[in-house]
XYZ file of N, CA and C in Angstrom:
717
model
N 52.946 139.870 35.450
C 53.967 140.375 36.354
C 54.366 141.794 35.886
N 54.445 142.731 36.852
C 54.743 144.065 36.585
C 56.212 144.231 36.034
N 56.543 145.381 35.457
C 57.876 145.649 35.015
C 58.864 145.632 36.174
N 58.417 146.222 37.368
C 59.292 146.219 38.502
C 59.568 144.836 39.030
N 58.493 143.979 39.057
C 58.673 142.628 39.540
C 59.564 141.847 38.625
N 59.452 142.058 37.224
C 60.335 141.390 36.294
C 61.767 141.822 36.495
N 61.947 143.130 36.751
C 63.316 143.662 36.956
C 63.975 143.034 38.216
N 63.179 142.976 39.342
C 63.685 142.401 40.546
C 63.982 140.876 40.369
N 63.110 140.217 39.648
C 63.370 138.771 39.426
C 64.668 138.646 38.629
N 64.874 139.497 37.606
C 66.099 139.429 36.876
C 67.333 139.660 37.687
N 67.265 140.588 38.647
C 68.370 140.857 39.553
C 68.698 139.656 40.374
N 67.618 139.068 40.944
C 67.836 137.917 41.815
C 68.466 136.756 41.048
N 68.005 136.505 39.808
C 68.611 135.372 39.092
C 69.996 135.720 38.585
N 70.352 136.957 38.517
C 71.741 137.340 38.237
C 72.598 136.933 39.342
N 72.131 137.107 40.601
C 72.879 136.625 41.751
C 73.004 135.115 41.774
N 71.896 134.454 41.397
C 71.946 132.972 41.331
C 73.013 132.515 40.380
N 72.969 133.069 39.122
C 73.934 132.667 38.159
C 75.323 132.922 38.505
N 75.491 134.104 39.163
C 76.825 134.461 39.689
C 77.374 133.465 40.660
N 76.486 132.987 41.563
C 76.838 131.942 42.451
C 77.237 130.637 41.785
N 76.482 130.326 40.734
C 76.824 129.129 39.961
C 78.240 129.223 39.360
N 78.478 130.352 38.711
C 79.761 130.580 38.058
C 80.935 130.565 39.112
N 80.630 131.046 40.274
C 81.642 131.086 41.287
C 81.844 129.717 41.911
N 80.944 128.796 41.672
C 81.064 127.479 42.347
C 80.856 127.526 43.789
N 79.885 128.348 44.198
C 79.790 128.587 45.645
C 79.295 127.403 46.425
N 80.159 126.882 47.270
C 79.794 125.875 48.277
C 80.409 126.408 49.571
N 79.607 126.669 50.525
C 79.996 127.549 51.620
C 80.702 126.816 52.796
N 81.562 127.572 53.367
C 82.046 127.332 54.738
C 82.777 126.074 54.962
N 83.657 125.728 54.088
C 84.550 124.552 54.275
C 85.684 124.984 55.225
N 85.827 124.310 56.316
C 86.876 124.704 57.272
C 87.625 123.458 57.699
N 88.940 123.415 57.550
C 89.748 122.326 57.992
C 89.931 122.470 59.516
N 89.711 121.414 60.256
C 89.702 121.485 61.695
C 90.905 120.771 62.308
N 91.449 121.278 63.394
C 92.456 120.518 64.127
C 91.809 119.389 64.957
N 90.675 119.710 65.563
C 89.940 118.752 66.363
C 88.502 118.812 66.052
N 87.889 117.641 65.733
C 86.514 117.606 65.318
C 85.607 117.229 66.484
N 84.587 118.040 66.710
C 83.520 117.714 67.656
C 82.237 117.471 66.812
N 81.600 116.378 67.006
C 80.506 116.028 66.144
C 79.338 116.970 66.345
N 78.963 117.660 65.262
C 77.736 118.492 65.259
C 76.561 117.605 65.009
N 75.305 118.037 65.398
C 74.137 117.271 65.126
C 73.961 117.067 63.591
N 73.638 115.883 63.223
C 73.463 115.525 61.818
C 72.075 116.009 61.292
N 72.054 116.875 60.299
C 70.746 117.384 59.787
C 69.977 116.244 59.119
N 68.630 116.239 59.338
C 67.786 115.267 58.657
C 66.906 116.025 57.677
N 66.938 115.595 56.454
C 66.156 116.255 55.460
C 64.635 116.063 55.720
N 63.912 117.082 55.755
C 62.470 117.070 56.041
C 61.760 118.275 55.483
N 60.448 118.188 55.244
C 59.657 119.291 54.878
C 59.698 119.585 53.404
N 58.879 120.566 52.898
C 58.833 120.948 51.549
C 59.517 122.307 51.406
N 60.344 122.390 50.325
C 61.074 123.599 50.092
C 60.146 124.781 49.718
N 59.105 124.482 48.956
C 58.134 125.499 48.560
C 56.783 124.988 48.902
N 56.321 125.091 50.169
C 54.975 124.646 50.519
C 53.906 125.289 49.698
N 52.895 124.549 49.268
C 51.771 125.133 48.470
C 51.027 126.144 49.260
N 50.520 127.178 48.551
C 49.654 128.191 49.252
C 48.265 127.646 49.343
N 47.331 128.447 49.961
C 46.030 127.933 50.295
C 45.241 127.416 49.061
N 45.456 128.029 47.871
C 44.790 127.566 46.746
C 45.530 126.689 45.770
N 46.727 126.312 46.168
C 47.589 125.501 45.266
C 47.127 124.055 45.311
N 47.485 123.362 44.249
C 47.073 121.971 44.067
C 47.809 121.032 44.998
N 48.998 121.461 45.555
C 49.838 120.666 46.376
C 50.848 119.810 45.662
N 50.857 119.897 44.306
C 51.858 119.184 43.513
C 53.164 119.882 43.760
N 54.232 119.070 43.697
C 55.592 119.587 43.851
C 56.516 118.928 42.825
N 57.438 119.620 42.302
C 58.395 119.022 41.327
C 59.467 118.277 42.078
N 60.448 117.747 41.375
C 61.467 116.948 42.031
C 62.270 117.617 43.081
N 62.495 118.954 42.897
C 63.313 119.736 43.830
C 62.586 120.049 45.108
N 61.217 119.891 45.118
C 60.444 120.297 46.333
C 59.722 119.159 46.921
N 59.980 117.946 46.424
C 59.234 116.816 46.949
C 59.622 116.577 48.414
N 58.594 116.161 49.208
C 58.803 115.900 50.648
C 59.402 114.559 50.850
N 60.551 114.478 51.628
C 61.172 113.158 51.886
C 60.226 112.278 52.615
N 60.481 110.967 52.505
C 59.670 110.034 53.175
C 59.750 110.246 54.673
N 58.558 110.323 55.364
C 58.572 110.543 56.757
C 58.649 111.964 57.151
N 58.792 112.934 56.230
C 58.976 114.334 56.563
C 57.654 114.967 56.857
N 57.713 116.145 57.407
C 56.424 116.934 57.659
C 56.610 118.288 57.062
N 55.521 118.932 56.821
C 55.557 120.166 56.103
C 54.446 121.118 56.646
N 54.835 122.294 57.220
C 53.812 123.245 57.669
C 53.078 123.811 56.425
N 51.763 124.036 56.638
C 50.993 124.615 55.534
C 51.255 126.131 55.476
N 51.562 126.615 54.248
C 51.828 128.034 54.172
C 50.531 128.779 53.933
N 50.335 129.858 54.679
C 49.206 130.748 54.474
C 49.649 132.062 53.917
N 48.683 132.924 53.618
C 49.050 134.221 53.105
C 49.874 134.954 54.168
N 51.087 135.382 53.815
C 51.972 135.960 54.781
C 51.940 137.494 54.778
N 52.763 138.121 55.571
C 52.761 139.574 55.571
C 53.275 140.162 54.259
N 52.885 141.368 54.006
C 53.363 142.053 52.803
C 54.897 142.276 52.902
N 55.577 142.177 51.763
C 57.014 142.447 51.740
C 57.398 143.825 52.307
N 58.553 143.904 52.926
C 59.051 145.158 53.479
C 60.074 145.778 52.561
N 60.455 146.993 52.907
C 61.578 147.672 52.239
C 62.853 147.124 52.804
N 63.989 147.666 52.288
C 65.268 147.156 52.744
C 65.706 147.650 54.094
N 66.216 146.812 54.917
C 66.836 147.156 56.185
C 67.703 145.999 56.655
N 68.964 146.241 56.968
C 69.899 145.237 57.274
C 69.563 144.439 58.509
N 69.728 143.124 58.518
C 69.491 142.335 59.717
C 70.542 142.641 60.776
N 70.172 142.625 62.045
C 71.041 142.865 63.149
C 71.256 141.652 64.037
N 70.202 140.920 64.267
C 70.371 139.731 65.106
C 69.492 138.598 64.542
N 69.886 137.352 64.905
C 69.076 136.119 64.538
C 68.980 135.238 65.759
N 67.874 134.617 65.877
C 67.666 133.686 67.035
C 66.769 132.478 66.539
N 67.114 131.297 67.036
C 66.258 130.126 66.781
C 65.999 129.497 68.186
N 64.963 129.939 68.819
C 64.692 129.536 70.256
C 64.693 128.086 70.505
N 64.170 127.309 69.553
C 63.980 125.828 69.792
C 65.332 125.125 70.006
N 66.393 125.656 69.430
C 67.678 125.028 69.571
C 68.742 125.925 70.263
N 68.316 127.025 70.769
C 69.198 127.909 71.597
C 70.259 128.652 70.794
N 69.979 129.007 69.562
C 70.895 129.805 68.765
C 70.531 131.272 68.833
N 71.514 132.101 69.184
C 71.333 133.496 69.088
C 72.680 134.127 68.564
N 72.576 135.183 67.802
C 73.778 135.776 67.234
C 73.518 137.176 66.676
N 74.511 137.987 66.723
C 74.533 139.196 65.936
C 74.691 138.789 64.425
N 74.239 139.614 63.575
C 74.376 139.339 62.154
C 75.158 140.484 61.473
N 76.226 140.096 60.804
C 77.053 141.041 60.076
C 76.877 140.939 58.601
N 77.134 141.991 57.862
C 77.060 141.951 56.395
C 78.302 141.406 55.839
N 78.215 140.619 54.792
C 79.340 140.024 54.104
C 79.084 139.948 52.603
N 80.105 140.118 51.846
C 79.931 140.147 50.389
C 80.580 138.991 49.677
N 81.336 139.310 48.580
C 82.000 138.318 47.770
C 83.554 138.279 48.104
N 84.078 137.151 48.021
C 85.545 137.018 48.204
C 86.227 137.451 46.945
N 87.523 137.506 46.957
C 88.356 137.928 45.767
C 88.122 137.010 44.571
N 87.793 135.745 44.814
C 87.640 134.828 43.698
C 86.167 134.845 43.155
N 85.353 135.694 43.714
C 83.971 135.800 43.224
C 82.995 134.957 43.934
N 83.452 134.067 44.855
C 82.575 133.239 45.670
C 82.059 134.042 46.838
N 80.970 133.574 47.514
C 80.500 134.286 48.684
C 81.569 134.150 49.739
N 81.862 135.261 50.427
C 82.830 135.259 51.445
C 82.254 134.601 52.726
N 83.134 134.288 53.615
C 82.734 133.635 54.880
C 83.402 134.450 56.041
N 82.844 134.382 57.266
C 83.455 135.093 58.354
C 84.880 134.627 58.626
N 85.760 135.534 58.729
C 87.230 135.206 58.858
C 87.660 135.311 60.326
N 88.808 134.702 60.645
C 89.285 134.792 62.015
C 89.360 136.202 62.507
N 88.893 136.374 63.822
C 88.716 137.659 64.414
C 87.510 137.656 65.246
N 87.066 138.838 65.709
C 85.898 138.944 66.611
C 84.578 138.568 65.975
N 84.474 138.526 64.677
C 83.185 138.220 64.003
C 83.129 136.762 63.516
N 84.176 135.970 63.776
C 84.248 134.652 63.213
C 83.054 133.747 63.632
N 82.629 133.837 64.869
C 81.586 132.976 65.381
C 80.248 133.685 65.444
N 80.049 134.637 64.569
C 78.744 135.290 64.401
C 78.191 135.027 63.021
N 76.876 135.114 62.888
C 76.229 134.869 61.628
C 76.548 136.066 60.665
N 76.331 135.785 59.379
C 76.631 136.784 58.364
C 75.560 136.745 57.303
N 75.048 137.965 56.996
C 74.040 138.110 55.921
C 74.789 138.419 54.589
N 74.453 137.667 53.545
C 75.041 137.892 52.226
C 74.385 139.117 51.642
N 75.142 140.199 51.605
C 74.511 141.483 51.206
C 74.139 141.634 49.712
N 74.489 140.639 48.902
C 73.998 140.642 47.567
C 72.601 139.964 47.432
N 72.041 139.435 48.523
C 70.765 138.936 48.601
C 69.834 139.930 49.203
N 68.505 139.749 49.167
C 67.559 140.722 49.766
C 67.846 140.761 51.327
N 67.426 141.854 51.911
C 67.442 141.883 53.378
C 66.194 141.093 53.854
N 66.255 140.509 55.048
C 65.102 139.777 55.490
C 63.804 140.574 55.498
N 62.774 140.040 54.895
C 61.493 140.791 54.790
C 61.273 141.326 53.420
N 62.359 141.552 52.631
C 62.168 141.990 51.267
C 61.709 140.808 50.434
N 61.168 141.043 49.247
C 60.815 139.963 48.318
C 62.033 139.095 47.968
N 61.817 137.784 47.954
C 62.958 136.919 47.620
C 63.627 136.356 48.860
N 64.584 135.410 48.617
C 65.297 134.717 49.732
C 66.492 135.513 50.281
N 66.403 135.909 51.501
C 67.575 136.451 52.205
C 68.434 135.329 52.653
N 69.752 135.496 52.542
C 70.692 134.397 52.829
C 71.570 134.807 53.989
N 71.502 133.925 55.052
C 72.340 134.135 56.227
C 73.163 132.873 56.446
N 74.492 133.017 56.514
C 75.362 131.878 56.712
C 76.118 131.963 58.074
N 76.732 130.821 58.410
C 77.499 130.828 59.638
C 78.310 129.555 59.672
N 79.458 129.585 60.391
C 80.234 128.409 60.531
C 79.564 127.401 61.446
N 79.738 126.117 61.146
C 79.348 125.098 62.083
C 80.443 124.845 63.084
N 81.672 124.891 62.664
C 82.840 124.740 63.515
C 83.992 125.555 62.955
N 84.938 125.885 63.803
C 86.150 126.452 63.358
C 87.289 125.738 64.018
N 88.548 126.124 63.830
C 89.608 125.420 64.459
C 89.586 125.503 65.986
N 88.811 126.469 66.506
C 88.687 126.556 67.942
C 87.585 125.692 68.506
N 86.720 125.102 67.659
C 85.653 124.296 68.171
C 84.304 124.699 67.558
N 83.183 124.358 68.225
C 81.863 124.670 67.796
C 81.637 126.181 67.523
N 80.924 126.507 66.421
C 80.654 127.890 66.070
C 79.196 128.189 66.141
N 78.778 129.290 65.545
C 77.441 129.823 65.727
C 76.315 128.898 65.278
N 76.556 128.116 64.160
C 75.480 127.263 63.659
C 75.785 125.802 63.987
N 76.477 125.578 64.997
C 76.843 124.206 65.432
C 75.575 123.291 65.661
N 74.564 123.907 66.190
C 73.317 123.151 66.548
C 72.266 123.233 65.409
N 72.617 123.757 64.271
C 71.630 123.948 63.220
C 71.145 122.605 62.678
N 71.863 121.532 62.854
C 71.389 120.179 62.413
C 70.198 119.726 63.166
N 69.837 120.355 64.282
C 68.640 119.988 65.062
C 67.369 120.664 64.567
N 67.512 121.639 63.604
C 66.291 122.401 63.188
C 65.310 121.477 62.474
N 64.035 121.710 62.770
C 62.918 120.919 62.154
C 61.886 121.887 61.575
N 61.154 121.394 60.551
C 60.069 122.189 60.004
C 59.054 122.561 61.077
N 58.593 123.817 60.937
C 57.622 124.356 61.884
C 58.259 125.203 63.030
N 59.555 125.100 63.163
C 60.227 125.918 64.190
C 60.406 127.331 63.715
N 60.546 128.266 64.657
C 60.598 129.661 64.324
C 62.058 130.191 64.319
N 62.223 131.103 63.385
C 63.511 131.816 63.308
C 63.168 133.312 63.449
N 63.810 134.005 64.390
C 63.526 135.390 64.685
C 64.681 136.301 64.239
N 64.331 137.297 63.437
C 65.333 138.259 62.910
C 64.943 139.658 63.261
N 65.865 140.348 63.845
C 65.613 141.866 64.075
C 66.375 142.669 63.009
N 65.808 143.750 62.555
C 66.453 144.589 61.479
C 66.827 145.948 62.076
N 67.603 146.667 61.312
C 68.103 147.939 61.739
C 66.966 148.961 61.882
N 65.856 148.747 61.238
C 64.734 149.675 61.410
C 63.842 149.318 62.579
N 64.236 148.348 63.381
C 63.492 148.006 64.558
C 62.444 146.943 64.350
N 62.203 146.578 63.133
C 61.212 145.529 62.879
C 61.712 144.139 63.369
N 60.798 143.392 63.951
C 61.106 142.067 64.424
C 60.334 141.025 63.609
N 61.060 140.232 62.845
C 60.480 139.291 61.914
C 60.480 137.924 62.466
N 59.375 137.235 62.157
C 59.291 135.769 62.495
C 59.212 135.010 61.201
N 60.105 134.075 61.016
C 60.062 133.115 59.894
C 59.772 131.767 60.496
N 59.130 130.927 59.672
C 58.851 129.551 60.071
C 59.559 128.630 59.090
N 60.199 127.581 59.649
C 60.990 126.685 58.821
C 60.026 125.823 58.046
N 60.263 125.783 56.665
C 59.520 124.927 55.766
C 60.234 123.631 55.564
N 61.582 123.651 55.447
C 62.353 122.457 55.047
C 63.740 122.537 55.477
N 64.384 121.422 55.605
C 65.838 121.288 55.919
C 66.397 120.344 54.871
N 67.496 120.664 54.305
C 68.188 119.806 53.329
C 69.671 119.744 53.627
N 70.273 118.605 53.311
C 71.711 118.385 53.415
C 72.235 117.960 52.080
N 73.075 118.807 51.471
C 73.595 118.536 50.110
C 75.113 118.306 50.117
N 75.552 117.464 49.247
C 76.968 117.367 48.967
C 77.416 118.728 48.320
N 78.554 119.194 48.681
C 79.047 120.466 48.017
C 79.148 120.260 46.530
N 79.536 119.078 46.112
C 79.742 118.799 44.673
C 78.415 118.750 43.930
N 77.330 118.662 44.699
C 75.971 118.600 44.013
C 75.066 119.744 44.582
N 75.670 120.810 44.989
C 74.965 121.955 45.613
C 73.954 122.560 44.613
N 72.664 122.508 44.795
C 71.660 123.030 43.846
C 71.494 124.526 43.989
N 72.372 125.296 43.440
C 72.392 126.722 43.601
C 71.049 127.419 43.291
N 70.437 127.041 42.167
C 69.247 127.670 41.817
C 68.082 127.447 42.754
N 68.016 126.249 43.339
C 67.046 125.904 44.348
C 67.243 126.704 45.627
N 68.513 126.798 46.087
C 68.827 127.437 47.346
C 68.621 128.963 47.201
N 69.189 129.555 46.104
C 69.215 131.000 46.021
C 67.988 131.565 45.276
N 67.135 130.617 44.759
C 65.896 131.021 44.149
C 64.683 130.604 44.895
N 63.514 130.681 44.291
C 62.259 130.279 44.846
C 61.241 130.207 43.746
N 60.141 129.492 44.019
C 59.070 129.451 43.007
C 58.457 130.817 42.810
N 58.342 131.578 43.935
C 57.682 132.894 43.896
C 58.641 133.894 44.512
N 59.390 134.609 43.705
C 60.401 135.539 44.177
C 59.820 136.827 44.701
N 58.447 136.965 44.713
C 57.798 138.107 45.219
C 57.552 138.066 46.731
N 57.755 136.818 47.333
C 57.456 136.639 48.733
C 58.746 136.581 49.545
N 58.743 137.174 50.776
C 59.907 137.155 51.637
C 60.224 135.745 52.135
N 61.486 135.359 51.970
C 61.923 134.047 52.402
C 63.283 134.134 53.046
N 63.753 133.053 53.626
C 64.992 133.066 54.386
C 65.702 131.827 54.111
N 67.012 131.804 53.947
C 67.883 130.676 53.868
C 68.993 130.734 54.863
N 69.180 129.686 55.656
C 70.336 129.572 56.536
C 71.212 128.456 55.990
N 72.510 128.778 55.951
C 73.464 127.795 55.344
C 74.695 127.612 56.286
N 75.084 126.358 56.374
C 76.297 126.040 57.114
C 76.925 124.753 56.528
N 78.031 124.300 57.075
C 78.646 123.106 56.621
C 78.105 121.878 57.288
N 78.334 120.733 56.660
C 77.884 119.476 57.217
C 78.796 118.342 56.593
N 78.580 117.131 57.093
C 79.267 115.937 56.512
C 80.793 116.054 56.668
N 81.287 116.145 57.829
C 82.687 116.183 58.089
C 83.331 114.910 57.679
N 84.385 114.963 56.913
C 85.176 113.779 56.523
C 86.459 113.705 57.249
N 86.631 112.759 58.187
C 87.904 112.698 58.927
C 89.139 112.466 58.102
N 88.937 111.813 56.887
C 90.083 111.562 56.048
C 90.673 112.849 55.417
N 89.737 113.720 54.992
C 90.215 114.970 54.400
C 90.227 116.125 55.361
N 89.615 115.953 56.540
C 89.452 116.963 57.561
C 88.780 118.228 56.988
N 87.854 118.047 56.121
C 86.955 119.057 55.542
C 85.500 118.616 55.645
N 84.612 119.578 55.587
C 83.195 119.278 55.471
C 82.872 119.051 53.996
N 82.182 117.982 53.656
C 81.873 117.590 52.290
C 80.455 118.151 51.904
N 79.690 118.596 52.839
C 78.314 118.979 52.559
C 77.934 120.357 53.074
N 76.761 120.765 52.708
C 76.143 122.007 53.194
C 74.737 121.737 53.704
N 74.373 122.203 54.843
C 73.041 122.131 55.356
C 72.366 123.397 54.964
N 71.122 123.344 54.470
C 70.339 124.515 54.133
C 68.980 124.477 54.822
N 68.624 125.549 55.450
C 67.290 125.677 56.108
C 66.495 126.667 55.262
N 65.293 126.261 54.827
C 64.396 127.058 54.045
C 63.295 127.512 54.962
N 62.936 128.812 54.981
C 61.902 129.374 55.792
C 61.127 130.491 55.114
N 59.931 130.747 55.593
C 59.119 131.878 55.010
C 58.660 132.789 56.133
N 58.401 134.051 55.758
C 57.986 135.032 56.730
C 56.507 134.879 57.127
N 56.250 134.887 58.431
C 54.898 134.759 58.956
C 54.423 135.902 59.767
N 55.329 136.783 60.295
C 54.875 137.838 61.200
C 55.930 138.968 61.194
N 55.409 140.189 61.283
C 56.273 141.332 61.373
C 55.852 142.162 62.609
N 56.777 142.307 63.586
C 56.495 143.054 64.806
C 56.939 144.465 64.636
N 56.510 145.304 65.589
C 56.886 146.756 65.578
C 58.260 146.980 66.083
N 58.621 148.264 66.148
C 59.912 148.648 66.638
C 60.070 148.201 68.088
N 61.260 147.652 68.318
C 61.607 147.170 69.651
C 61.765 148.344 70.650
N 61.279 148.141 71.851
C 61.465 149.182 72.850
C 62.613 148.890 73.824
N 63.292 147.783 73.572
C 64.353 147.390 74.408
C 65.553 148.315 74.179
N 66.342 148.596 75.226
C 67.492 149.466 75.052
C 68.612 148.746 74.407
C-alpha cells in the first residue's frame, strides 16, 4: 500500500472511530402520527468478492439465508472530490437534492433539521464525496412529524438495483446495491457501515431509521444500504 493510500485509510478510520465515540445512531424522530414505512429485508453481501476472490466472507459480510448478491466486477477508477447534488433510486421512485451536513454540537452526525431542507437527503461531509475512494455516506429521514420523508420507501430497496448520483462537477455516477441491512441502534456496527474491506474503491452508504416502536414513539433501528460504483457518465447537458 502506498504512503498516500495508508494516509487516506488512516483518515477514514479516524472518522469511523469518531463515530463510535459519538455513539452515532442516526435519525431518531419522535412522531405525532406513525405511517408504516416498508420494512427492510436484509439481503445481499456487504463486500461482494471481486473476480479473483475466493468468495469467502467473514461474519459481518455473510449473505443471509435466501438473499442474493450481485457479482462485483472491476469498477471505474476513483474520482477526485466533488460534492453530490442529487440522488435517485429509480426502482422505488426516490429522487432528492443532496445537501452537505456535518457534526452536531455533541459530536454525533447531524441530521436535517426542520425547515426547507428537512425532507431532502444529506451527504455527511466528513465522508468521501461519491466516487472518491471509500464509502460516501448519504442519510435521510424516513419520517418526520409531518409524515413520510425522503427515504420513506428505502425499505423496498433490493440488491442489484441502481442508485444514481450527480455531482457538482457534472459527473453522473451509477452505483449498484450490494446489500441491505437493518440494525438495532443499540447494536449499530459502526466500523462495518463506515468502513470497507477495500477503502481504495468508491462505495456508497444510504442510512435511515427503521423499527418504529409505538410504545416509545421512536425508531429503534437503522436501515443501511451498501452499494458500489459501476459507471461514471460525462457532464450533464441538461439545463
